XYZ file of C-alpha atoms in Angstrom:
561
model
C -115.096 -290.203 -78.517
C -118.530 -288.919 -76.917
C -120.980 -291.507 -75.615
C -123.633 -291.239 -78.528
C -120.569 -291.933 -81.156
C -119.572 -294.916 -79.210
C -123.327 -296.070 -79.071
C -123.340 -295.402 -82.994
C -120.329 -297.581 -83.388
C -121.815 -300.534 -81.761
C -124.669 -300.634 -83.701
C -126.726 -297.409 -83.234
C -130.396 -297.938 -83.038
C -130.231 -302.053 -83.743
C -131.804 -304.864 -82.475
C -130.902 -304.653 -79.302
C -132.017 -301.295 -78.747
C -135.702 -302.143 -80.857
C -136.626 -305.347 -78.590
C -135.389 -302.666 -75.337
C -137.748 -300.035 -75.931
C -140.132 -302.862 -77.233
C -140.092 -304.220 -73.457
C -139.934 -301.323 -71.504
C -143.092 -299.745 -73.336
C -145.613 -302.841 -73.127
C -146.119 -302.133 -69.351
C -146.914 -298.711 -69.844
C -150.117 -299.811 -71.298
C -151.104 -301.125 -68.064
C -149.892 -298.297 -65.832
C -152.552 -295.923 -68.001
C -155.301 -297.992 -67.107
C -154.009 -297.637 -63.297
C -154.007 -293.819 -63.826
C -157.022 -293.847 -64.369
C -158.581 -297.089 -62.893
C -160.637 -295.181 -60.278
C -162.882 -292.884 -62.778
C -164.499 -296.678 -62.820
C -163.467 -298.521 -59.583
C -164.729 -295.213 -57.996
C -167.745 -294.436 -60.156
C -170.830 -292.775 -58.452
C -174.160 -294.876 -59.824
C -177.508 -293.799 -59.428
C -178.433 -294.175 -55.693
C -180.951 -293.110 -53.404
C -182.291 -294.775 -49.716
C -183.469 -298.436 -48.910
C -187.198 -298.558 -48.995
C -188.959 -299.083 -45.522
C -192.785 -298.945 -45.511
C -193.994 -300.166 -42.207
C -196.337 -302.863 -42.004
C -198.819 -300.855 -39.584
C -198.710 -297.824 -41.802
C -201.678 -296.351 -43.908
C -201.936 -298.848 -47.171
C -200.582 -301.564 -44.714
C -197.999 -304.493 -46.116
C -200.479 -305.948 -48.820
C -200.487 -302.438 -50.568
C -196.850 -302.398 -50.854
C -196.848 -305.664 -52.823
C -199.179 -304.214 -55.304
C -197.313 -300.720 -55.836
C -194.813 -301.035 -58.682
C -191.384 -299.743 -58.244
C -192.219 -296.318 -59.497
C -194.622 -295.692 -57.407
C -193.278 -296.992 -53.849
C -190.129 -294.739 -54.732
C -192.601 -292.173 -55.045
C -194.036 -292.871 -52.112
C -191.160 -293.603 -49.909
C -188.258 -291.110 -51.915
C -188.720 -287.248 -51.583
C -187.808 -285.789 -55.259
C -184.961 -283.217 -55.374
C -185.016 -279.705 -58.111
C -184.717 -282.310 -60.775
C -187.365 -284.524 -59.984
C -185.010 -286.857 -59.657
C -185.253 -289.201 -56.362
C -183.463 -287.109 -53.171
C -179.862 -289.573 -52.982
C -179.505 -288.667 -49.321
C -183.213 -288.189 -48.018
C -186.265 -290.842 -47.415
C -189.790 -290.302 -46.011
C -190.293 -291.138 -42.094
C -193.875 -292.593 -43.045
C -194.932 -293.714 -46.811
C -196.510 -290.757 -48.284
C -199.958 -292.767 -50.069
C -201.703 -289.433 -51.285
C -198.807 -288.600 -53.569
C -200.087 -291.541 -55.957
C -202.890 -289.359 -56.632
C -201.678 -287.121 -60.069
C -203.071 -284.520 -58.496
C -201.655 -284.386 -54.880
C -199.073 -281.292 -54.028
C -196.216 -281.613 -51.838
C -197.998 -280.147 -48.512
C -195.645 -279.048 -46.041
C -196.589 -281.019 -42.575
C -194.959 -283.941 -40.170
C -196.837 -286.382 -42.878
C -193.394 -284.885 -45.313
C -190.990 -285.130 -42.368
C -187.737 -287.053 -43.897
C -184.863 -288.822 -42.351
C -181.091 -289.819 -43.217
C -180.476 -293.388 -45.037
C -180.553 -295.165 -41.706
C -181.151 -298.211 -43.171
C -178.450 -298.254 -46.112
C -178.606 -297.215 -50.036
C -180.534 -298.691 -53.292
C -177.896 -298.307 -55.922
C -178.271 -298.324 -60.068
C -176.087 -301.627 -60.982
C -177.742 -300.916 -64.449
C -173.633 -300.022 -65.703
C -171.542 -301.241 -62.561
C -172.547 -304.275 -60.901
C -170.144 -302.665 -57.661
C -167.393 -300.065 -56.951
C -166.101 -299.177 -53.810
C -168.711 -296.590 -53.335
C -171.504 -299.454 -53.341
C -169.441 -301.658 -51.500
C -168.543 -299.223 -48.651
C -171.796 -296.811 -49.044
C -169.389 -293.716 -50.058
C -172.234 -291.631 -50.589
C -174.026 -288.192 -48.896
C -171.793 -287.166 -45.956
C -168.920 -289.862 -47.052
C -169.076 -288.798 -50.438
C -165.535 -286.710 -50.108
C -164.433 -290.352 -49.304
C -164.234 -290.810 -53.071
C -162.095 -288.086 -53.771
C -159.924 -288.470 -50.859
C -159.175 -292.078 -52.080
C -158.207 -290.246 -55.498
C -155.979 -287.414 -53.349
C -154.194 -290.529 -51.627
C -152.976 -292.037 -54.750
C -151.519 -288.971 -56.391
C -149.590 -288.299 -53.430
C -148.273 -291.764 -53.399
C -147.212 -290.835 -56.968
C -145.678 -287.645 -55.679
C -143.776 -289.472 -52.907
C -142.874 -291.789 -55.563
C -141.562 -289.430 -57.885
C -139.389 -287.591 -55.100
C -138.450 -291.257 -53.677
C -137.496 -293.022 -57.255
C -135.850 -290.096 -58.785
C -133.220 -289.946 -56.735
C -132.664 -293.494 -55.784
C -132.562 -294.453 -59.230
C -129.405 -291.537 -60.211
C -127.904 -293.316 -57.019
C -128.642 -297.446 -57.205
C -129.158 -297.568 -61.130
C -132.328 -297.260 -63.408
C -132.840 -301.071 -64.152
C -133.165 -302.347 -60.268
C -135.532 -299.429 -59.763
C -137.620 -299.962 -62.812
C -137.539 -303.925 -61.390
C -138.482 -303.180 -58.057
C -141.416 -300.910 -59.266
C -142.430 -303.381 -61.282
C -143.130 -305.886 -58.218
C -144.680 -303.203 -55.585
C -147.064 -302.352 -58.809
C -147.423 -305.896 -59.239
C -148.102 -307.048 -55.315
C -149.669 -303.657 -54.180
C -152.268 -303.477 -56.880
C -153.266 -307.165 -56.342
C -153.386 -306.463 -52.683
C -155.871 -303.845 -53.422
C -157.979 -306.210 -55.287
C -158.732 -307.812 -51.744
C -158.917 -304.946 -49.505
C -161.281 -306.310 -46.691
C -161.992 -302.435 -46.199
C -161.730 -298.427 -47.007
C -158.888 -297.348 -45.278
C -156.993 -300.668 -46.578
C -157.361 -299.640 -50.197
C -156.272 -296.927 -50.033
C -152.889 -297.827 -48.202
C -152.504 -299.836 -51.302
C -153.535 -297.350 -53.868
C -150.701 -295.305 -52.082
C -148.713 -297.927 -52.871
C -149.564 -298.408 -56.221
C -148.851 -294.854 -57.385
C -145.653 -294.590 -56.177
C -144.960 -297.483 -58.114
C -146.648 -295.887 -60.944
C -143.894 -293.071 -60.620
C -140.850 -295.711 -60.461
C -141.812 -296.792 -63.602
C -142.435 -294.339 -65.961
C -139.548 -292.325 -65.211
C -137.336 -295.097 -65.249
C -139.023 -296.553 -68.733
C -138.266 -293.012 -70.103
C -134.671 -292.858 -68.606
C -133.240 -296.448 -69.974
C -135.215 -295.384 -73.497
C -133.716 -292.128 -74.049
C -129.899 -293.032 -72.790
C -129.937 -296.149 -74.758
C -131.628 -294.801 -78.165
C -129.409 -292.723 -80.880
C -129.825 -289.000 -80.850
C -132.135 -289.033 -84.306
C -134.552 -291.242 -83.103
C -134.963 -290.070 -79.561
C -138.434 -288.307 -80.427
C -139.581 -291.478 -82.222
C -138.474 -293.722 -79.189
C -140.392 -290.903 -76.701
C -143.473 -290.985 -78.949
C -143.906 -294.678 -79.060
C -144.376 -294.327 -75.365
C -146.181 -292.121 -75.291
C -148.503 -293.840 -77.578
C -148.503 -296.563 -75.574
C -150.096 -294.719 -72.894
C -152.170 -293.928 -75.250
C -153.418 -297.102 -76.282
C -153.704 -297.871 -72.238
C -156.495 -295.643 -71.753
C -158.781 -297.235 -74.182
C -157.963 -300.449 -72.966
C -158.904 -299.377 -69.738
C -162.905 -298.802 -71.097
C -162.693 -302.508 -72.858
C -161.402 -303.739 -69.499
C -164.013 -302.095 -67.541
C -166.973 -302.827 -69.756
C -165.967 -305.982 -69.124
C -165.397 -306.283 -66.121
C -168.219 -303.779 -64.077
C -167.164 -305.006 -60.581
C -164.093 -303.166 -59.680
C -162.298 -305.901 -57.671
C -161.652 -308.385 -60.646
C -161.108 -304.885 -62.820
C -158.227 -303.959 -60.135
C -156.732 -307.533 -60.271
C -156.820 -307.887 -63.517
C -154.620 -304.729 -64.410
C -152.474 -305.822 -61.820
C -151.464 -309.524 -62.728
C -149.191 -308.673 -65.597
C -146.679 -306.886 -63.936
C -145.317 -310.105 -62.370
C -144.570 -311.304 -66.037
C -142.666 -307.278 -66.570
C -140.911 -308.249 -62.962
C -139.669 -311.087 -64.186
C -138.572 -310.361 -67.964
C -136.925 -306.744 -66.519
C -133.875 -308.489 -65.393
C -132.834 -308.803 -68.692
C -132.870 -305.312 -69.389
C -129.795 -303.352 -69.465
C -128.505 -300.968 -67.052
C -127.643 -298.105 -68.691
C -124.189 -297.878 -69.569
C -123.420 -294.178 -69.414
C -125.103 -293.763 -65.931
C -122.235 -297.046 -65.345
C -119.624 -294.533 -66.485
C -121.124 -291.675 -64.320
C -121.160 -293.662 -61.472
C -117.453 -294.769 -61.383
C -118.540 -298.610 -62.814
C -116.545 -298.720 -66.181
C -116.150 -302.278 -65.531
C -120.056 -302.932 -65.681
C -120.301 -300.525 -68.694
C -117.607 -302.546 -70.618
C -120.029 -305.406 -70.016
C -122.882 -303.682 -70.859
C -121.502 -302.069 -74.575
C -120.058 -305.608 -75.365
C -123.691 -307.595 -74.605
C -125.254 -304.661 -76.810
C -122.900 -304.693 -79.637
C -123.256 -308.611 -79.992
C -127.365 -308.466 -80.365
C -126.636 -305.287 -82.719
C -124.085 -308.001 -84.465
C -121.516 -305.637 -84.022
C -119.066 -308.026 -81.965
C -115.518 -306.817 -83.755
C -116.396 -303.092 -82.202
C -117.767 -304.744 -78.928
C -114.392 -306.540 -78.499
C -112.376 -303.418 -78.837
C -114.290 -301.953 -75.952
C -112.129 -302.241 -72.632
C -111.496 -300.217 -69.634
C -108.690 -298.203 -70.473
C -110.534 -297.115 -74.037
C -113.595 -296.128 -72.003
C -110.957 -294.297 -69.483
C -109.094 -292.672 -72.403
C -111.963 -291.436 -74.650
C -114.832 -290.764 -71.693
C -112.290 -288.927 -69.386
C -114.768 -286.111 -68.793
C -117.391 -288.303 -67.843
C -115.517 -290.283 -65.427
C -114.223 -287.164 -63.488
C -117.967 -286.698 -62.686
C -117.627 -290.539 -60.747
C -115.916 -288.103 -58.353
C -118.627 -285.499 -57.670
C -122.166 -285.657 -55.680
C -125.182 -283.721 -57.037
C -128.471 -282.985 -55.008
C -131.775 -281.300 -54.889
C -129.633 -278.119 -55.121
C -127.875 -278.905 -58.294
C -131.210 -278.128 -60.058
C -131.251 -274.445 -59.105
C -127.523 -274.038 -57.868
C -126.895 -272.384 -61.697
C -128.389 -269.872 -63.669
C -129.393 -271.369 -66.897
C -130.043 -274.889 -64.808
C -132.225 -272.978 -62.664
C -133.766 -271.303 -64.749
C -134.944 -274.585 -66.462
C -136.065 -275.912 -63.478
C -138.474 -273.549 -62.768
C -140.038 -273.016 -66.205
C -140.377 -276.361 -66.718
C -141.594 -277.282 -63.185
C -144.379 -274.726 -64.097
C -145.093 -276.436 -67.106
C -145.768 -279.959 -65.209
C -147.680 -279.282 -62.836
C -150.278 -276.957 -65.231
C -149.987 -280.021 -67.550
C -151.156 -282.168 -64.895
C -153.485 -280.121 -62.902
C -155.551 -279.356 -65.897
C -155.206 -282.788 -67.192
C -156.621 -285.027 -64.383
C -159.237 -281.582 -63.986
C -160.681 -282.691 -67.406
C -159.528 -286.666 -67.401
C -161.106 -287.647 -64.044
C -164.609 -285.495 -64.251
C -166.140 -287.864 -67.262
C -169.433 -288.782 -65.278
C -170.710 -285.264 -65.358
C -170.699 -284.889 -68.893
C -173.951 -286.844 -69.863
C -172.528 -289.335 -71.762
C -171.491 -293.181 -71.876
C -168.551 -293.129 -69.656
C -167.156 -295.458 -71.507
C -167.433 -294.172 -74.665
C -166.227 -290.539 -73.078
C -162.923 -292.560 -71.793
C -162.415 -293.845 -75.505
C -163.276 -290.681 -76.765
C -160.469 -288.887 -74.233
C -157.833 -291.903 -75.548
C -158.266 -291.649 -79.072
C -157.935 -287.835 -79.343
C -154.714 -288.905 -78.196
C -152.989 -290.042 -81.456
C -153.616 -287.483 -83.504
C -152.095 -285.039 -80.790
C -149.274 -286.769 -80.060
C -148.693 -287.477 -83.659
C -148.702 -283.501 -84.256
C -146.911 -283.474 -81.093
C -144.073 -285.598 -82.816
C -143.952 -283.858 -86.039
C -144.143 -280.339 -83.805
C -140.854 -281.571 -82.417
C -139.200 -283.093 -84.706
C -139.348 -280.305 -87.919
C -140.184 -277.159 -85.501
C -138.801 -277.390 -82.533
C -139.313 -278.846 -78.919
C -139.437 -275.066 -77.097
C -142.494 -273.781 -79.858
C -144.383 -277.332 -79.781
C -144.643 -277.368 -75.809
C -145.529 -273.958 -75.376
C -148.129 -274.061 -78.198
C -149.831 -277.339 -76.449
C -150.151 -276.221 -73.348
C -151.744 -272.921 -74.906
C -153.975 -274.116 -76.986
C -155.498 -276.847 -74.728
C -155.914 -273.619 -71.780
C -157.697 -272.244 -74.773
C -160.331 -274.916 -74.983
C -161.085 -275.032 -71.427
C -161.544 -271.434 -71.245
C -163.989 -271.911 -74.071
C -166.163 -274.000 -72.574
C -167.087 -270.989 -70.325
C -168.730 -269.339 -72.938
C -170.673 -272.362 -74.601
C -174.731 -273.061 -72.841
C -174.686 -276.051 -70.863
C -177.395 -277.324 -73.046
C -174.715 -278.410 -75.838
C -173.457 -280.993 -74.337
C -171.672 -282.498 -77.670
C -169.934 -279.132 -78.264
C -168.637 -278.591 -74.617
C -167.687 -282.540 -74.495
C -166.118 -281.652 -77.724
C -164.254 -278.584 -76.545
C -162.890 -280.788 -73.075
C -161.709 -283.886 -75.724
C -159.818 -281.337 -77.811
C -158.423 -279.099 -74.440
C -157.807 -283.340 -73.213
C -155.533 -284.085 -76.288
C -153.743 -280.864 -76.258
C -152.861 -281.628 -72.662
C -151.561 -285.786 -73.535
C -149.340 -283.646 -76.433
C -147.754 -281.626 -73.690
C -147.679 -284.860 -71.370
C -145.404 -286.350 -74.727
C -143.151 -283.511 -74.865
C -142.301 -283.037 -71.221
C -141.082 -286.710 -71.369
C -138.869 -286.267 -73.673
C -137.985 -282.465 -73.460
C -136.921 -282.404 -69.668
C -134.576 -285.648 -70.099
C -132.949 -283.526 -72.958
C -132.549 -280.441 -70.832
C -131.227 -281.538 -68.149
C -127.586 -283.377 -68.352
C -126.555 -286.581 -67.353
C -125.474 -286.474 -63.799
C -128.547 -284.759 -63.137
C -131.371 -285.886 -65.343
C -132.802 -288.477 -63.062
C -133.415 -285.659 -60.445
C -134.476 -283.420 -62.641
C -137.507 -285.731 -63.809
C -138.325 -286.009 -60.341
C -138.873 -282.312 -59.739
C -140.390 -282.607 -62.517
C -142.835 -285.583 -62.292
C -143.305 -283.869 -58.217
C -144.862 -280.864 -59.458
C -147.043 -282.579 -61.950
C -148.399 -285.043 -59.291
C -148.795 -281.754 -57.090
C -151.071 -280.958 -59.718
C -153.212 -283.846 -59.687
C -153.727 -283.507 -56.318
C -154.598 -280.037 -56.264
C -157.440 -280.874 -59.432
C -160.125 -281.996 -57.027
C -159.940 -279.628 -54.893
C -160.360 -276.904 -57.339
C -163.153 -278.948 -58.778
C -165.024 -278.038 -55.132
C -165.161 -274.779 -55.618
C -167.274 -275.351 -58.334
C -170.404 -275.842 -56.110
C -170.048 -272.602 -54.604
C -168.767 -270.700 -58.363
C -169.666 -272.675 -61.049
C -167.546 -271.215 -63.678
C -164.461 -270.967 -61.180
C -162.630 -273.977 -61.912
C -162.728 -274.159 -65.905
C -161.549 -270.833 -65.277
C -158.653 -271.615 -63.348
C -158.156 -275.101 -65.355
C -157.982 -272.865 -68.512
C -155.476 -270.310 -67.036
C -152.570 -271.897 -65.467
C -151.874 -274.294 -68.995
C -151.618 -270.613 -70.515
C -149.249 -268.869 -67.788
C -146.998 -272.249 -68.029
C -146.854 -271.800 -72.083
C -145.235 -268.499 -71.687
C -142.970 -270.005 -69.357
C -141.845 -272.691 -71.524
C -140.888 -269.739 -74.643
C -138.187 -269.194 -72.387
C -136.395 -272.694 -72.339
C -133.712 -273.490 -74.524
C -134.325 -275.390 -77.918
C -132.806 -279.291 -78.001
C -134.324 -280.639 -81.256
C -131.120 -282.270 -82.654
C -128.879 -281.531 -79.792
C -126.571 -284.586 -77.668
C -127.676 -285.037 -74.441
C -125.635 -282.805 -72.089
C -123.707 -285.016 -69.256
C -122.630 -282.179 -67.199
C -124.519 -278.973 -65.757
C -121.423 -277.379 -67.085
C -122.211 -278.073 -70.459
C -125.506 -277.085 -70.088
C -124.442 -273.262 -69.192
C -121.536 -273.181 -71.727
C -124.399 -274.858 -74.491
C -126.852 -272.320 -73.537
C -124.355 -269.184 -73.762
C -123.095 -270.760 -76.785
C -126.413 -270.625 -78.522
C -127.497 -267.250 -77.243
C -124.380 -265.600 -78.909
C -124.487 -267.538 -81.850
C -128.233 -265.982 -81.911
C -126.902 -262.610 -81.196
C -124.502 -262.988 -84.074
C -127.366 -264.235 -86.705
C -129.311 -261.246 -85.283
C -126.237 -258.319 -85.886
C -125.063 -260.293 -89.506
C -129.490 -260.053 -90.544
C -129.275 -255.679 -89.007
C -125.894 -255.355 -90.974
C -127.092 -256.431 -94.222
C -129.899 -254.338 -94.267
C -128.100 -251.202 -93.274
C -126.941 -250.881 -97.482
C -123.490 -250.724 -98.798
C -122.735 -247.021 -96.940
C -123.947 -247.827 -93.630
C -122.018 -251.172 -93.634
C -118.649 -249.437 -94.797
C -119.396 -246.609 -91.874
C -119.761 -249.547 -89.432
């Protein structure tokens, strides 16, 4: 008896397994808005230098009370190319002749400017304060912003090399628990950060949580769902994500100061904390890790919510023993780092779809983290980048679950390099047509985000799958953290980085042709299985491929042959 016919004799997909996934998906909800938080927490607002017209100057204090608002910026704020007041740049003395309509911007010490000595003005028209208000982020700290941003996705990364592992060595469910409280504390801790280098020690913090959980939500839902409605179970995840990111514009629109907008998406993950510990462990990572005592437990809990007791009481040790003995000789062996490229077919795997996440990601948070330059509400450009969401991932789902996994990943990550690339060619003037082009290239990108999911825990086997995810998630958070920096080179060649953005997505589509189809496959448990299920298929392919060439050779040929 295999695992998945066990699981189907207790009950299959039953209650137990609905109110699971039900569980383990709410908090995803939140973690989106996290992933994102900063596009808000960090926003950039209309800013330019405090106002200082001296009392002995020409015009004199009483002046200045008469001048409007317009006209002492005008007065005290050089104007950039735009016309637009300089953000970095005041006058040393009030400049009086430039109320006339007529006056010209002579060169002469009466035009000599200065730094913001004295501080910033800043726009509170749409946020009432972010952390570049708060901590004047702006003109020669303005890389602070993205730094913060850099810091968090490589707390992800650490996370994902740091949870992976631990969690194919200590168990999914105290992992997934523990990341719940560090996401919980951390974040909340960040809502209070007395100063810059503070928060982002926390936001560190928080994205390695960030990593904990999602690959340990997607773990315990694909080990514990039957193998028919695994891309259902990976979809309403991914949905939920989904659903997080236009959340995340409610929340913010409502709350415009980013410290109650930080707390707030961090308070319910006590409440996940404390309702995790009645999650499951999964049973056949149990079995893998020489526990059959635990698993027995496990199956018999399940099978009495799925109101399958009779089955659950014929579970014991000796049946799991007798009917898993394969999967209990692997108790015995130790798989690392290496594992994932110690094997052809496994290695070959690892790198396509290592390519794959990181292009995924590195043209994703390229696009997802950029929305203040595109001229719009931001928050209707964040609800606009969610909602193109569920029509993707809903062709996403279909894509895998009638086509194929291998044609529907490669043809996301294609497409959506195809939209960036056209952005190059379309006048910055249309800005609804190039917004349009980046919310299409966006959902193309979340499709390939809810195939990876699900497509790397079904390529790689059992013993290794945790790992695998790692590598996995660790080249995709590589990606985010490479994003900005592209982004720079922008100022120096503007059509660079939607260049770049639109190329990798279509070198990693190639990449993924080469990976081996899953859709209606059992998960593999051993990296032996994997290379004898790969082999398999490419001979049985070979075969369909001589029996198609020998019946079109006619009755003579075929004879001859």
């Amino acid at each position: 008896m295999t695992f998945a016919e066990l699981l189907d004799s207790i009950g299959g997909m039953g209650r137990f397994q609905i109110i699971h996934v039900a569980l383990l998906v709410i908090p995803v909800l939140m973690t989106a808005s996290h992933n994102l938080l900063q596009n808000f927490s960090a926003a950039v607002p209309g800013h330019h230098c405090q106002i200082r017209v001296a009392a002995n100057s020409t015009g004199g204090t009483n002046m200045t009370q008469r001048l409007s608002t317009k006209d002492l910026l005008r007065v005290s704020i050089p104007m950039d190319g735009e016309w637009e007041p300089e953000k970095c740049r005041r006058f040393v003395t009030a400049q009086w002749q430039l109320l006339n309509p007529n006056a010209t911007l002579a060169n002469g010490t009466e035009m000599e400017t200065e730094p913001c000595t004295d501080g910033w003005t800043y726009d509170k028209s749409i946020f009432t304060n972010t952390i570049i208000m708060e901590w004047d982020l702006v003109c020669n700290l303005r890389t602070l912003g993205q730094m913060a941003q850099s810091i968090y996705m490589a707390g992800v990364l650490v996370g994902a090399l740091l949870f992976g592992s631990l969690a194919d060595r200590f168990g999914r469910k105290a992992l997934l628990s523990w990341s719940y409280l560090q996401m919980a504390v951390s974040g909340t801790c960040t809502a209070f950060s007395p100063n810059f280098t503070a928060y982002c020690i926390f936001r560190f913090l928080v994205g390695m949580a960030l990593s904990g959980i999602i690959l340990n939500c997607m773990s315990l839902v694909v080990e514990w769902v039957p193998t028919n409605v695994r891309t259902i179970a990976g979809t309403v995840v991914g949905y939920c994500a989904t659903i997080g990111q236009i959340v995340l514009a409610g929340l913010a629109y409502a709350l415009p100061d980013w410290r109650w907008l930080q707390f707030t998406a961090s308070m319910p993950f006590f409440i996940f904390f404390l309702y995790s510990w009645w999650f499951a462990e999964s049973a056949r990572w149990l079995v893998l890790s020489g526990k059959p005592d635990r698993a027995v437990q496990v199956l018999k809990k399940v099978a009495q919510i799925n109101r399958k007791k009779e089955e659950g009481d014929k579970l014991n040790t000796e049946v799991l023993k007798s009917n898993m003995k394969k999967e209990m000789a692997l108790a015995q062996s130790s798989y690392t780092l290496y594992s994932l490229v110690r094997t052809p077919n496994v290695r070959r795997i690892s790198c396509c779809i290592s390519s794959v996440w990181f292009a995924t990601s590195f043209a994703f948070y390229g696009l997802a983290m950029d929305l203040q330059h595109f001229g719009f509400n931001i928050y209707l450009i964040q609800v606009a980048f969610g909602s193109i969401d569920i029509p993707a991932k809903l062709s996403a789902a279909i894509g895998m679950s009638f086509i194929g996994r291998r044609f529907t990943q490669a043809a996301s990550v294609i497409l959506a390099g195809l939209a960036i690339l056209a952005n190059i060619f379309v006048p910055r003037e249309l800005k609804a047509l190039r917004t349009s082009l980046a919310v299409l290239g966006k959902g193309c990108l979340a499709s390939s985000f809810n195939c990876l999911y699900l497509y790397t825990g079904e390529l790689y086997p059992t013993v290794i799958r945790q790992t695998g995810m790692g590598l996995g998630s660790t080249m995709a958070r590589v990606g985010g953290i490479v994003a900005p920096v592209v982004r720079v080179t922008g100022e120096y060649f503007p059509y660079l980085p939607p260049i770049i953005y639109g190329t990798a997505p279509i070198i990693s589509g190639i990449a993924a042709i080469f990976l081996p189809e899953t859709l209606n496959v059992p998960l593999p448990d051993t990296i032996e299985e994997v290379e004898r299920g790969t082999r398999a298929r490419d001979l049985k392919n070979e075969d369909q491929k001589e029996k198609i060439l020998l019946q079109t050779m006619g009755p003579a040929m075929l004879q001859e042959a």
